[in-house]
Coordinates of C-alpha atoms in Angstrom, one line a residue:
X1 CA 30.8 51.0 41.1
X2 CA 33.7 50.8 43.5
X3 CA 36.9 52.6 42.7
X4 CA 40.3 52.5 44.4
X5 CA 42.5 55.4 43.4
X6 CA 45.7 57.1 44.3
X7 CA 46.8 60.6 43.3
X8 CA 50.4 61.9 43.6
X9 CA 51.6 65.3 42.7
X10 CA 54.6 65.2 40.5
X11 CA 57.4 67.7 41.0
X12 CA 56.3 68.6 44.5
X13 CA 59.3 67.0 46.3
X14 CA 59.1 64.3 48.9
X15 CA 56.4 65.9 51.0
X16 CA 53.1 65.4 49.2
X17 CA 50.8 64.9 52.2
X18 CA 49.2 68.3 52.1
X19 CA 48.3 68.0 48.4
X20 CA 47.0 64.4 48.9
X21 CA 45.0 65.6 51.9
X22 CA 43.2 68.1 49.7
X23 CA 42.3 65.3 47.3
X24 CA 41.0 63.2 50.2
X25 CA 39.0 66.2 51.4
X26 CA 37.2 66.3 48.1
X27 CA 36.3 62.6 48.4
X28 CA 35.1 63.0 52.0
X29 CA 33.1 66.1 51.2
X30 CA 31.4 64.3 48.3
X31 CA 29.0 62.4 50.6
X32 CA 29.8 59.1 48.8
X33 CA 30.8 56.1 50.9
X34 CA 34.6 56.1 51.1
X35 CA 37.7 54.9 53.0
X36 CA 41.3 56.0 52.9
X37 CA 44.3 53.8 53.7
X38 CA 48.0 54.1 53.4
X39 CA 48.0 53.5 49.6
X40 CA 44.5 54.2 48.2
X41 CA 41.3 56.0 48.7
X42 CA 38.1 53.9 47.9
X43 CA 34.9 55.5 46.8
X44 CA 31.6 54.0 45.9
X45 CA 28.7 55.3 43.9
X46 CA 27.3 55.6 40.4
X47 CA 29.8 56.0 37.4
X48 CA 29.3 59.7 36.8
X49 CA 29.4 60.8 40.4
X50 CA 32.5 58.6 41.3
X51 CA 34.4 59.8 38.2
X52 CA 33.6 63.4 39.0
X53 CA 35.0 63.0 42.5
X54 CA 38.1 61.3 41.1
X55 CA 38.6 64.1 38.6
X56 CA 38.2 66.8 41.2
X57 CA 40.5 65.0 43.6
X58 CA 43.2 64.8 40.9
X59 CA 42.7 68.5 40.2
X60 CA 43.1 69.3 43.8
X61 CA 46.3 67.3 44.1
X62 CA 47.7 68.9 41.0
X63 CA 47.0 72.5 42.3
X64 CA 50.5 72.9 43.7
X65 CA 52.4 71.8 40.6
X66 CA 50.1 71.1 37.7
X67 CA 51.1 67.5 37.1
X68 CA 49.7 64.5 38.9
X69 CA 50.0 60.7 38.7
X70 CA 46.6 58.9 38.9
X71 CA 46.3 55.2 39.6
X72 CA 42.7 53.9 39.4
X73 CA 41.1 50.4 39.7
X74 CA 37.4 50.0 39.3
X75 CA 34.9 47.2 40.0
X76 CA 31.8 48.0 37.9
X77 CA 28.9 45.9 39.0
X78 CA 25.5 47.4 38.2
X79 CA 22.9 47.0 41.0
X80 CA 25.5 46.2 43.7
X81 CA 25.6 48.5 46.7
X82 CA 27.9 48.6 49.8
X83 CA 30.6 46.6 48.0
X84 CA 33.0 48.7 50.1
X85 CA 32.1 46.6 53.1
X86 CA 30.6 43.5 51.6
X87 CA 33.7 42.4 49.8
X88 CA 35.8 42.6 53.0
X89 CA 33.0 40.8 55.0
X90 CA 33.1 37.9 52.5
X91 CA 36.9 37.5 53.0
X92 CA 36.5 37.6 56.7
X93 CA 33.8 34.9 56.6
X94 CA 36.2 32.7 54.6
X95 CA 39.0 33.3 57.1
X96 CA 36.9 32.4 60.0
X97 CA 35.8 29.1 58.3
X98 CA 32.3 30.2 57.7

């Protein structure tokens, strides 16, 4: 399963980077394949382990205020591994004409 998610503390004002960093730290410390960009964090693994990481990340982001917005998109394909990189590689192959 590949999940793209974003957590945003609500009521913390404009500066949410510290709370979001704590959420990202949970993901990075999980040992699961992951990437973070300007809008989302992607994490790949089995259903239970990925959802546990997302839950803990949301809890970490909410620690400063108690309320958090969570946006989540999942690609659930049993038996597929390294979708985190393979999906992008497929697009790149098409862009290069191959």
